[in-house]
């Protein structure tokens, strides 16, 4: 019985249209970045699931805190809900660009247009952003670049 379930699960994964999933995710990431940059809270919240969660690693929190004078995102370890996430990010992602991370579109903070120092990895479901991971651990970013998991701009 377990083997049969595992076989069915593998078949469902093979049957998915991964190109369409990647294209939808990319569209959502591009729209999210545009809305976050514009500072139009209504537009940003419309892209977020009501129960969206933003999780930030310690390095992302420290980086954002060091840049508060430059209107950096207001990060804490966990922010939940579209209003709170929208408030933390709206109008605060100026130097960000779209990159590919693990085969999907992601948002990178590109310091001085020279170096990726943070990533925002968005998970999309049913046309809404359901989860955001803010990562700025230098070892993680360096490893992702070295292994090809993260594309340079």
Short mmCIF file of N, CA and C in Angstrom, two decimals:
data_model
loop_
_atom_site.label_atom_id
_atom_site.label_comp_id
_atom_site.label_asym_id
_atom_site.label_seq_id
_atom_site.Cartn_x
_atom_site.Cartn_y
_atom_site.Cartn_z
N UNK A 1 0.82 -1.20 0.00
CA UNK A 1 0.00 0.00 0.00
C UNK A 1 0.87 1.27 0.00
N UNK A 2 1.95 1.28 0.82
CA UNK A 2 2.83 2.44 0.90
C UNK A 2 3.55 2.64 -0.43
N UNK A 3 4.00 1.56 -1.05
CA UNK A 3 4.69 1.66 -2.34
C UNK A 3 3.76 2.24 -3.40
N UNK A 4 2.50 1.83 -3.36
CA UNK A 4 1.52 2.32 -4.33
C UNK A 4 1.30 3.83 -4.17
N UNK A 5 1.19 4.28 -2.91
CA UNK A 5 1.01 5.72 -2.66
C UNK A 5 2.24 6.51 -3.12
N UNK A 6 3.41 5.99 -2.83
CA UNK A 6 4.65 6.67 -3.24
C UNK A 6 4.73 6.74 -4.76
N UNK A 7 4.35 5.68 -5.42
CA UNK A 7 4.36 5.65 -6.88
C UNK A 7 3.39 6.68 -7.46
N UNK A 8 2.21 6.77 -6.87
CA UNK A 8 1.22 7.77 -7.33
C UNK A 8 1.72 9.19 -7.10
N UNK A 9 2.37 9.42 -5.97
CA UNK A 9 2.91 10.75 -5.67
C UNK A 9 3.98 11.14 -6.67
N UNK A 10 4.88 10.20 -6.98
CA UNK A 10 5.92 10.48 -7.98
C UNK A 10 5.29 10.78 -9.34
N UNK A 11 4.24 10.05 -9.70
CA UNK A 11 3.58 10.28 -10.98
C UNK A 11 2.94 11.66 -11.02
N UNK A 12 2.30 12.07 -9.93
CA UNK A 12 1.70 13.42 -9.88
C UNK A 12 2.76 14.49 -10.06
N UNK A 13 3.93 14.29 -9.46
CA UNK A 13 5.02 15.26 -9.63
C UNK A 13 5.49 15.30 -11.08
N UNK A 14 5.61 14.14 -11.71
CA UNK A 14 6.04 14.10 -13.12
C UNK A 14 5.02 14.75 -14.03
N UNK A 15 3.74 14.67 -13.68
CA UNK A 15 2.67 15.19 -14.53
C UNK A 15 2.49 16.70 -14.42
N UNK A 16 3.09 17.32 -13.44
CA UNK A 16 2.93 18.77 -13.26
C UNK A 16 3.66 19.52 -14.38
N UNK A 17 3.11 20.64 -14.76
CA UNK A 17 3.72 21.49 -15.78
C UNK A 17 4.65 22.49 -15.08
N UNK A 18 5.90 22.07 -14.87
CA UNK A 18 6.86 22.86 -14.11
C UNK A 18 7.19 24.18 -14.79
N UNK A 19 7.19 24.21 -16.11
CA UNK A 19 7.44 25.48 -16.81
C UNK A 19 6.35 26.49 -16.49
N UNK A 20 5.10 26.05 -16.50
CA UNK A 20 3.98 26.94 -16.18
C UNK A 20 4.06 27.41 -14.73
N UNK A 21 4.45 26.53 -13.84
CA UNK A 21 4.59 26.89 -12.43
C UNK A 21 5.68 27.94 -12.26
N UNK A 22 6.83 27.74 -12.92
CA UNK A 22 7.93 28.72 -12.84
C UNK A 22 7.51 30.06 -13.43
N UNK A 23 6.77 30.05 -14.54
CA UNK A 23 6.32 31.29 -15.17
C UNK A 23 5.35 32.05 -14.26
N UNK A 24 4.42 31.33 -13.64
CA UNK A 24 3.48 31.98 -12.72
C UNK A 24 4.22 32.57 -11.53
N UNK A 25 5.16 31.80 -10.99
CA UNK A 25 5.92 32.28 -9.84
C UNK A 25 6.70 33.53 -10.21
N UNK A 26 7.33 33.54 -11.39
CA UNK A 26 8.10 34.69 -11.84
C UNK A 26 7.21 35.92 -12.00
N UNK A 27 6.03 35.73 -12.59
CA UNK A 27 5.08 36.86 -12.74
C UNK A 27 4.73 37.46 -11.38
N UNK A 28 4.49 36.60 -10.41
CA UNK A 28 4.15 37.08 -9.07
C UNK A 28 5.32 37.82 -8.42
N UNK A 29 6.54 37.31 -8.60
CA UNK A 29 7.72 37.95 -8.02
C UNK A 29 7.95 39.32 -8.66
N UNK A 30 7.82 39.41 -9.98
CA UNK A 30 7.98 40.69 -10.68
C UNK A 30 6.92 41.68 -10.21
N UNK A 31 5.67 41.24 -10.11
CA UNK A 31 4.59 42.13 -9.65
C UNK A 31 4.82 42.55 -8.20
N UNK A 32 5.28 41.62 -7.37
CA UNK A 32 5.57 41.91 -5.97
C UNK A 32 6.65 42.98 -5.85
N UNK A 33 7.73 42.81 -6.60
CA UNK A 33 8.83 43.79 -6.54
C UNK A 33 8.35 45.17 -6.99
N UNK A 34 7.58 45.21 -8.07
CA UNK A 34 7.07 46.50 -8.55
C UNK A 34 6.18 47.17 -7.49
N UNK A 35 5.30 46.39 -6.87
CA UNK A 35 4.41 46.94 -5.84
C UNK A 35 5.19 47.38 -4.60
N UNK A 36 6.18 46.58 -4.20
CA UNK A 36 6.98 46.94 -3.02
C UNK A 36 7.78 48.21 -3.27
N UNK A 37 8.34 48.33 -4.47
CA UNK A 37 9.11 49.53 -4.81
C UNK A 37 8.24 50.77 -4.84
N UNK A 38 7.03 50.63 -5.37
CA UNK A 38 6.16 51.79 -5.57
C UNK A 38 5.68 52.39 -4.25
N UNK A 39 5.64 51.57 -3.22
CA UNK A 39 5.13 52.04 -1.95
C UNK A 39 3.61 52.05 -1.90
N UNK A 40 2.96 51.54 -2.93
CA UNK A 40 1.50 51.47 -2.96
C UNK A 40 1.05 50.26 -2.15
N UNK A 41 0.74 50.50 -0.89
CA UNK A 41 0.40 49.43 0.04
C UNK A 41 -0.75 48.56 -0.48
N UNK A 42 -1.76 49.18 -1.05
CA UNK A 42 -2.93 48.44 -1.55
C UNK A 42 -2.51 47.44 -2.61
N UNK A 43 -1.65 47.85 -3.54
CA UNK A 43 -1.18 46.96 -4.61
C UNK A 43 -0.36 45.81 -4.04
N UNK A 44 0.47 46.10 -3.05
CA UNK A 44 1.29 45.07 -2.45
C UNK A 44 0.44 44.06 -1.69
N UNK A 45 -0.47 44.54 -0.88
CA UNK A 45 -1.32 43.64 -0.09
C UNK A 45 -2.19 42.76 -0.99
N UNK A 46 -2.58 43.28 -2.16
CA UNK A 46 -3.39 42.48 -3.09
C UNK A 46 -2.63 41.24 -3.59
N UNK A 47 -1.31 41.28 -3.57
CA UNK A 47 -0.50 40.15 -4.03
C UNK A 47 -0.19 39.15 -2.91
N UNK A 48 -0.47 39.54 -1.68
CA UNK A 48 -0.13 38.70 -0.53
C UNK A 48 -1.33 37.90 -0.04
N UNK A 49 -1.10 36.65 0.31
CA UNK A 49 -2.11 35.85 0.98
C UNK A 49 -2.38 36.50 2.34
N UNK A 50 -3.62 36.50 2.81
CA UNK A 50 -3.89 37.13 4.11
C UNK A 50 -3.05 36.57 5.26
N UNK A 51 -2.66 35.29 5.15
CA UNK A 51 -1.87 34.65 6.21
C UNK A 51 -0.39 34.52 5.85
N UNK A 52 0.09 35.36 4.94
CA UNK A 52 1.50 35.30 4.52
C UNK A 52 2.43 35.41 5.72
N UNK A 53 3.55 34.71 5.63
CA UNK A 53 4.57 34.78 6.68
C UNK A 53 5.90 35.19 6.07
N UNK A 54 6.55 36.16 6.69
CA UNK A 54 7.89 36.57 6.31
C UNK A 54 8.81 36.12 7.44
N UNK A 55 9.79 35.28 7.09
CA UNK A 55 10.78 34.85 8.07
C UNK A 55 12.13 35.42 7.64
N UNK A 56 12.85 35.98 8.59
CA UNK A 56 14.15 36.59 8.29
C UNK A 56 15.22 35.94 9.16
N UNK A 57 16.36 35.62 8.53
CA UNK A 57 17.47 35.08 9.32
C UNK A 57 18.15 36.24 10.07
N UNK A 58 19.00 35.89 11.00
CA UNK A 58 19.66 36.90 11.85
C UNK A 58 20.46 37.90 11.03
N UNK A 59 21.10 37.43 9.96
CA UNK A 59 21.90 38.33 9.14
C UNK A 59 21.02 39.32 8.37
N UNK A 60 19.86 38.87 7.92
CA UNK A 60 18.94 39.78 7.22
C UNK A 60 18.41 40.84 8.17
N UNK A 61 18.11 40.44 9.39
CA UNK A 61 17.63 41.40 10.39
C UNK A 61 18.71 42.43 10.69
N UNK A 62 19.95 41.97 10.88
CA UNK A 62 21.06 42.89 11.19
C UNK A 62 21.33 43.83 10.01
N UNK A 63 21.31 43.30 8.79
CA UNK A 63 21.54 44.13 7.61
C UNK A 63 20.47 45.22 7.50
N UNK A 64 19.22 44.82 7.66
CA UNK A 64 18.12 45.79 7.58
C UNK A 64 18.22 46.84 8.69
N UNK A 65 18.56 46.39 9.88
CA UNK A 65 18.69 47.33 11.01
C UNK A 65 19.80 48.34 10.75
N UNK A 66 20.89 47.89 10.14
CA UNK A 66 22.01 48.80 9.87
C UNK A 66 21.68 49.81 8.77
N UNK A 67 20.61 49.57 8.03
CA UNK A 67 20.25 50.44 6.92
C UNK A 67 18.92 51.17 7.15
N UNK A 68 18.45 51.26 8.38
CA UNK A 68 17.17 51.91 8.64
C UNK A 68 17.15 53.36 8.18
N UNK A 69 18.28 54.04 8.26
CA UNK A 69 18.34 55.43 7.80
C UNK A 69 18.11 55.52 6.29
N UNK A 70 18.35 54.41 5.59
CA UNK A 70 18.17 54.36 4.14
C UNK A 70 16.82 53.75 3.77
N UNK A 71 15.89 53.67 4.75
CA UNK A 71 14.55 53.13 4.53
C UNK A 71 14.56 51.65 4.19
N UNK A 72 15.43 50.89 4.85
CA UNK A 72 15.49 49.44 4.64
C UNK A 72 14.24 48.78 5.21
N UNK A 73 13.95 47.55 4.78
CA UNK A 73 12.80 46.83 5.34
C UNK A 73 12.90 46.72 6.86
N UNK A 74 11.76 46.76 7.51
CA UNK A 74 11.69 46.63 8.96
C UNK A 74 11.49 45.15 9.27
N UNK A 75 12.59 44.43 9.51
CA UNK A 75 12.53 42.98 9.67
C UNK A 75 12.63 42.54 11.12
N UNK A 76 11.91 41.48 11.43
CA UNK A 76 12.01 40.75 12.69
C UNK A 76 12.08 39.27 12.30
N UNK A 77 12.34 38.37 13.24
CA UNK A 77 12.45 36.97 12.85
C UNK A 77 11.21 36.42 12.13
N UNK A 78 10.03 36.86 12.53
CA UNK A 78 8.81 36.37 11.89
C UNK A 78 7.75 37.47 11.87
N UNK A 79 7.20 37.72 10.69
CA UNK A 79 6.12 38.68 10.53
C UNK A 79 4.99 37.94 9.84
N UNK A 80 3.79 38.03 10.39
CA UNK A 80 2.67 37.28 9.86
C UNK A 80 1.51 38.20 9.50
N UNK A 81 0.87 37.90 8.38
CA UNK A 81 -0.30 38.64 7.93
C UNK A 81 0.04 39.64 6.85
N UNK A 82 -0.87 39.81 5.89
CA UNK A 82 -0.58 40.67 4.74
C UNK A 82 -0.37 42.13 5.12
N UNK A 83 -1.11 42.63 6.08
CA UNK A 83 -0.93 44.04 6.48
C UNK A 83 0.46 44.25 7.09
N UNK A 84 0.87 43.36 8.00
CA UNK A 84 2.16 43.50 8.68
C UNK A 84 3.32 43.31 7.70
N UNK A 85 3.23 42.32 6.82
CA UNK A 85 4.29 42.08 5.84
C UNK A 85 4.35 43.25 4.86
N UNK A 86 3.18 43.70 4.41
CA UNK A 86 3.15 44.85 3.50
C UNK A 86 3.77 46.08 4.13
N UNK A 87 3.46 46.32 5.39
CA UNK A 87 4.02 47.47 6.10
C UNK A 87 5.55 47.36 6.22
N UNK A 88 6.03 46.15 6.46
CA UNK A 88 7.48 45.95 6.63
C UNK A 88 8.25 46.19 5.33
N UNK A 89 7.60 45.93 4.18
CA UNK A 89 8.33 45.96 2.91
C UNK A 89 7.93 47.09 1.96
N UNK A 90 6.77 47.64 2.10
CA UNK A 90 6.26 48.64 1.15
C UNK A 90 7.17 49.86 1.05
N UNK A 91 7.65 50.12 -0.16
CA UNK A 91 8.52 51.27 -0.41
C UNK A 91 9.92 51.10 0.12
N UNK A 92 10.31 49.87 0.46
CA UNK A 92 11.59 49.65 1.14
C UNK A 92 12.53 48.70 0.40
N UNK A 93 12.28 48.43 -0.86
CA UNK A 93 13.15 47.50 -1.59
C UNK A 93 13.68 48.21 -2.83
N UNK A 94 14.41 49.28 -2.63
CA UNK A 94 14.86 50.12 -3.74
C UNK A 94 15.95 49.49 -4.60
N UNK A 95 16.95 48.92 -3.99
CA UNK A 95 18.10 48.42 -4.75
C UNK A 95 17.98 46.93 -5.07
N UNK A 96 16.76 46.44 -5.18
CA UNK A 96 16.55 45.01 -5.42
C UNK A 96 16.44 44.71 -6.91
N UNK A 97 16.81 43.48 -7.23
CA UNK A 97 16.73 43.00 -8.61
C UNK A 97 16.16 41.58 -8.60
N UNK A 98 15.69 41.14 -9.76
CA UNK A 98 15.20 39.78 -9.91
C UNK A 98 16.39 38.89 -10.27
N UNK A 99 16.52 37.78 -9.58
CA UNK A 99 17.55 36.77 -9.87
C UNK A 99 16.87 35.41 -9.89
N UNK A 100 17.62 34.40 -10.28
CA UNK A 100 17.12 33.03 -10.17
C UNK A 100 17.81 32.35 -9.02
N UNK A 101 17.00 31.71 -8.18
CA UNK A 101 17.51 30.96 -7.03
C UNK A 101 16.85 29.59 -7.04
N UNK A 102 17.66 28.56 -7.18
CA UNK A 102 17.16 27.18 -7.22
C UNK A 102 16.10 27.00 -8.31
N UNK A 103 16.31 27.67 -9.44
CA UNK A 103 15.41 27.51 -10.59
C UNK A 103 14.17 28.37 -10.57
N UNK A 104 13.99 29.17 -9.54
CA UNK A 104 12.81 30.04 -9.44
C UNK A 104 13.26 31.49 -9.29
N UNK A 105 12.37 32.39 -9.64
CA UNK A 105 12.67 33.81 -9.50
C UNK A 105 12.71 34.17 -8.01
N UNK A 106 13.64 35.05 -7.67
CA UNK A 106 13.77 35.55 -6.31
C UNK A 106 14.18 37.02 -6.41
N UNK A 107 14.16 37.70 -5.29
CA UNK A 107 14.54 39.10 -5.24
C UNK A 107 15.85 39.20 -4.45
N UNK A 108 16.81 39.90 -5.02
CA UNK A 108 18.11 40.06 -4.36
C UNK A 108 18.37 41.53 -4.08
N UNK A 109 18.92 41.80 -2.91
CA UNK A 109 19.42 43.14 -2.60
C UNK A 109 20.85 43.17 -3.10
N UNK A 110 21.10 44.04 -4.05
CA UNK A 110 22.37 44.11 -4.78
C UNK A 110 23.10 45.36 -4.33
N UNK A 111 23.95 45.24 -3.31
CA UNK A 111 24.63 46.40 -2.73
C UNK A 111 25.57 47.04 -3.74
N UNK A 112 25.37 48.32 -3.97
CA UNK A 112 26.20 49.12 -4.87
C UNK A 112 26.32 48.50 -6.27
N UNK A 113 25.34 47.73 -6.65
CA UNK A 113 25.31 47.06 -7.96
C UNK A 113 26.56 46.20 -8.18
N UNK A 114 27.11 45.68 -7.09
CA UNK A 114 28.33 44.86 -7.17
C UNK A 114 28.16 43.49 -6.53
N UNK A 115 27.40 43.42 -5.45
CA UNK A 115 27.42 42.23 -4.63
C UNK A 115 26.02 41.93 -4.08
N UNK A 116 25.59 40.68 -4.24
CA UNK A 116 24.32 40.25 -3.64
C UNK A 116 24.56 40.01 -2.16
N UNK A 117 23.82 40.71 -1.32
CA UNK A 117 24.01 40.55 0.12
C UNK A 117 22.76 40.02 0.83
N UNK A 118 21.63 39.96 0.12
CA UNK A 118 20.42 39.42 0.73
C UNK A 118 19.49 38.90 -0.36
N UNK A 119 18.70 37.91 0.01
CA UNK A 119 17.71 37.34 -0.90
C UNK A 119 16.35 37.34 -0.25
N UNK A 120 15.34 37.58 -1.05
CA UNK A 120 13.95 37.39 -0.64
C UNK A 120 13.42 36.28 -1.54
N UNK A 121 13.17 35.11 -0.94
CA UNK A 121 12.68 33.96 -1.68
C UNK A 121 11.18 33.86 -1.41
N UNK A 122 10.38 34.00 -2.47
CA UNK A 122 8.94 34.02 -2.35
C UNK A 122 8.34 32.68 -2.75
N UNK A 123 7.42 32.19 -1.94
CA UNK A 123 6.65 30.99 -2.27
C UNK A 123 5.27 31.46 -2.68
N UNK A 124 4.83 30.99 -3.85
CA UNK A 124 3.55 31.42 -4.41
C UNK A 124 2.59 30.24 -4.44
N UNK A 125 1.36 30.50 -4.06
CA UNK A 125 0.31 29.48 -4.13
C UNK A 125 -1.01 30.13 -4.47
N UNK A 126 -1.70 29.58 -5.44
CA UNK A 126 -3.01 30.09 -5.85
C UNK A 126 -2.96 31.57 -6.22
N UNK A 127 -1.86 31.97 -6.87
CA UNK A 127 -1.75 33.35 -7.34
C UNK A 127 -1.43 34.38 -6.28
N UNK A 128 -1.06 33.95 -5.09
CA UNK A 128 -0.72 34.87 -4.00
C UNK A 128 0.63 34.46 -3.40
N UNK A 129 1.33 35.43 -2.85
CA UNK A 129 2.56 35.15 -2.12
C UNK A 129 2.15 34.63 -0.74
N UNK A 130 2.56 33.40 -0.42
CA UNK A 130 2.16 32.78 0.85
C UNK A 130 3.30 32.75 1.87
N UNK A 131 4.54 32.90 1.38
CA UNK A 131 5.68 32.84 2.29
C UNK A 131 6.84 33.61 1.67
N UNK A 132 7.58 34.31 2.52
CA UNK A 132 8.78 35.03 2.10
C UNK A 132 9.89 34.68 3.09
N UNK A 133 11.02 34.25 2.54
CA UNK A 133 12.20 34.00 3.37
C UNK A 133 13.24 35.05 3.03
N UNK A 134 13.64 35.84 4.03
CA UNK A 134 14.69 36.84 3.85
C UNK A 134 15.99 36.24 4.37
N UNK A 135 16.94 36.07 3.45
CA UNK A 135 18.20 35.40 3.77
C UNK A 135 19.37 36.34 3.49
N UNK A 136 20.27 36.47 4.45
CA UNK A 136 21.45 37.31 4.23
C UNK A 136 22.71 36.67 4.80
N UNK A 137 22.64 35.42 5.18
CA UNK A 137 23.82 34.74 5.68
C UNK A 137 24.87 34.69 4.58
N UNK A 138 26.04 35.31 4.77
CA UNK A 138 27.05 35.36 3.71
C UNK A 138 27.46 33.98 3.20
N UNK A 139 27.58 33.00 4.09
CA UNK A 139 27.98 31.66 3.66
C UNK A 139 26.91 31.03 2.76
N UNK A 140 25.65 31.24 3.08
CA UNK A 140 24.56 30.71 2.25
C UNK A 140 24.59 31.33 0.86
N UNK A 141 24.75 32.64 0.80
CA UNK A 141 24.77 33.33 -0.50
C UNK A 141 26.01 32.92 -1.30
N UNK A 142 27.15 32.86 -0.64
CA UNK A 142 28.38 32.46 -1.32
C UNK A 142 28.26 31.04 -1.88
N UNK A 143 27.73 30.11 -1.08
CA UNK A 143 27.56 28.73 -1.53
C UNK A 143 26.57 28.66 -2.70
N UNK A 144 25.48 29.42 -2.61
CA UNK A 144 24.50 29.42 -3.69
C UNK A 144 25.12 29.94 -4.99
N UNK A 145 25.95 30.96 -4.91
CA UNK A 145 26.62 31.48 -6.09
C UNK A 145 27.63 30.47 -6.65
N UNK A 146 28.41 29.85 -5.75
CA UNK A 146 29.44 28.91 -6.19
C UNK A 146 28.86 27.65 -6.81
N UNK A 147 27.71 27.21 -6.34
CA UNK A 147 27.10 25.98 -6.85
C UNK A 147 26.17 26.22 -8.02
N UNK A 148 25.95 27.48 -8.36
CA UNK A 148 25.05 27.78 -9.47
C UNK A 148 23.58 27.82 -9.08
N UNK A 149 23.26 27.66 -7.80
CA UNK A 149 21.87 27.75 -7.35
C UNK A 149 21.35 29.18 -7.46
N UNK A 150 22.25 30.14 -7.42
CA UNK A 150 21.90 31.56 -7.51
C UNK A 150 22.60 32.16 -8.70
N UNK A 151 21.82 32.79 -9.58
CA UNK A 151 22.41 33.40 -10.76
C UNK A 151 22.83 34.83 -10.44
N UNK A 152 23.97 35.23 -10.94
CA UNK A 152 24.41 36.63 -10.79
C UNK A 152 23.64 37.47 -11.80
N UNK A 153 23.40 38.72 -11.46
CA UNK A 153 22.69 39.61 -12.40
C UNK A 153 23.53 39.89 -13.63
#
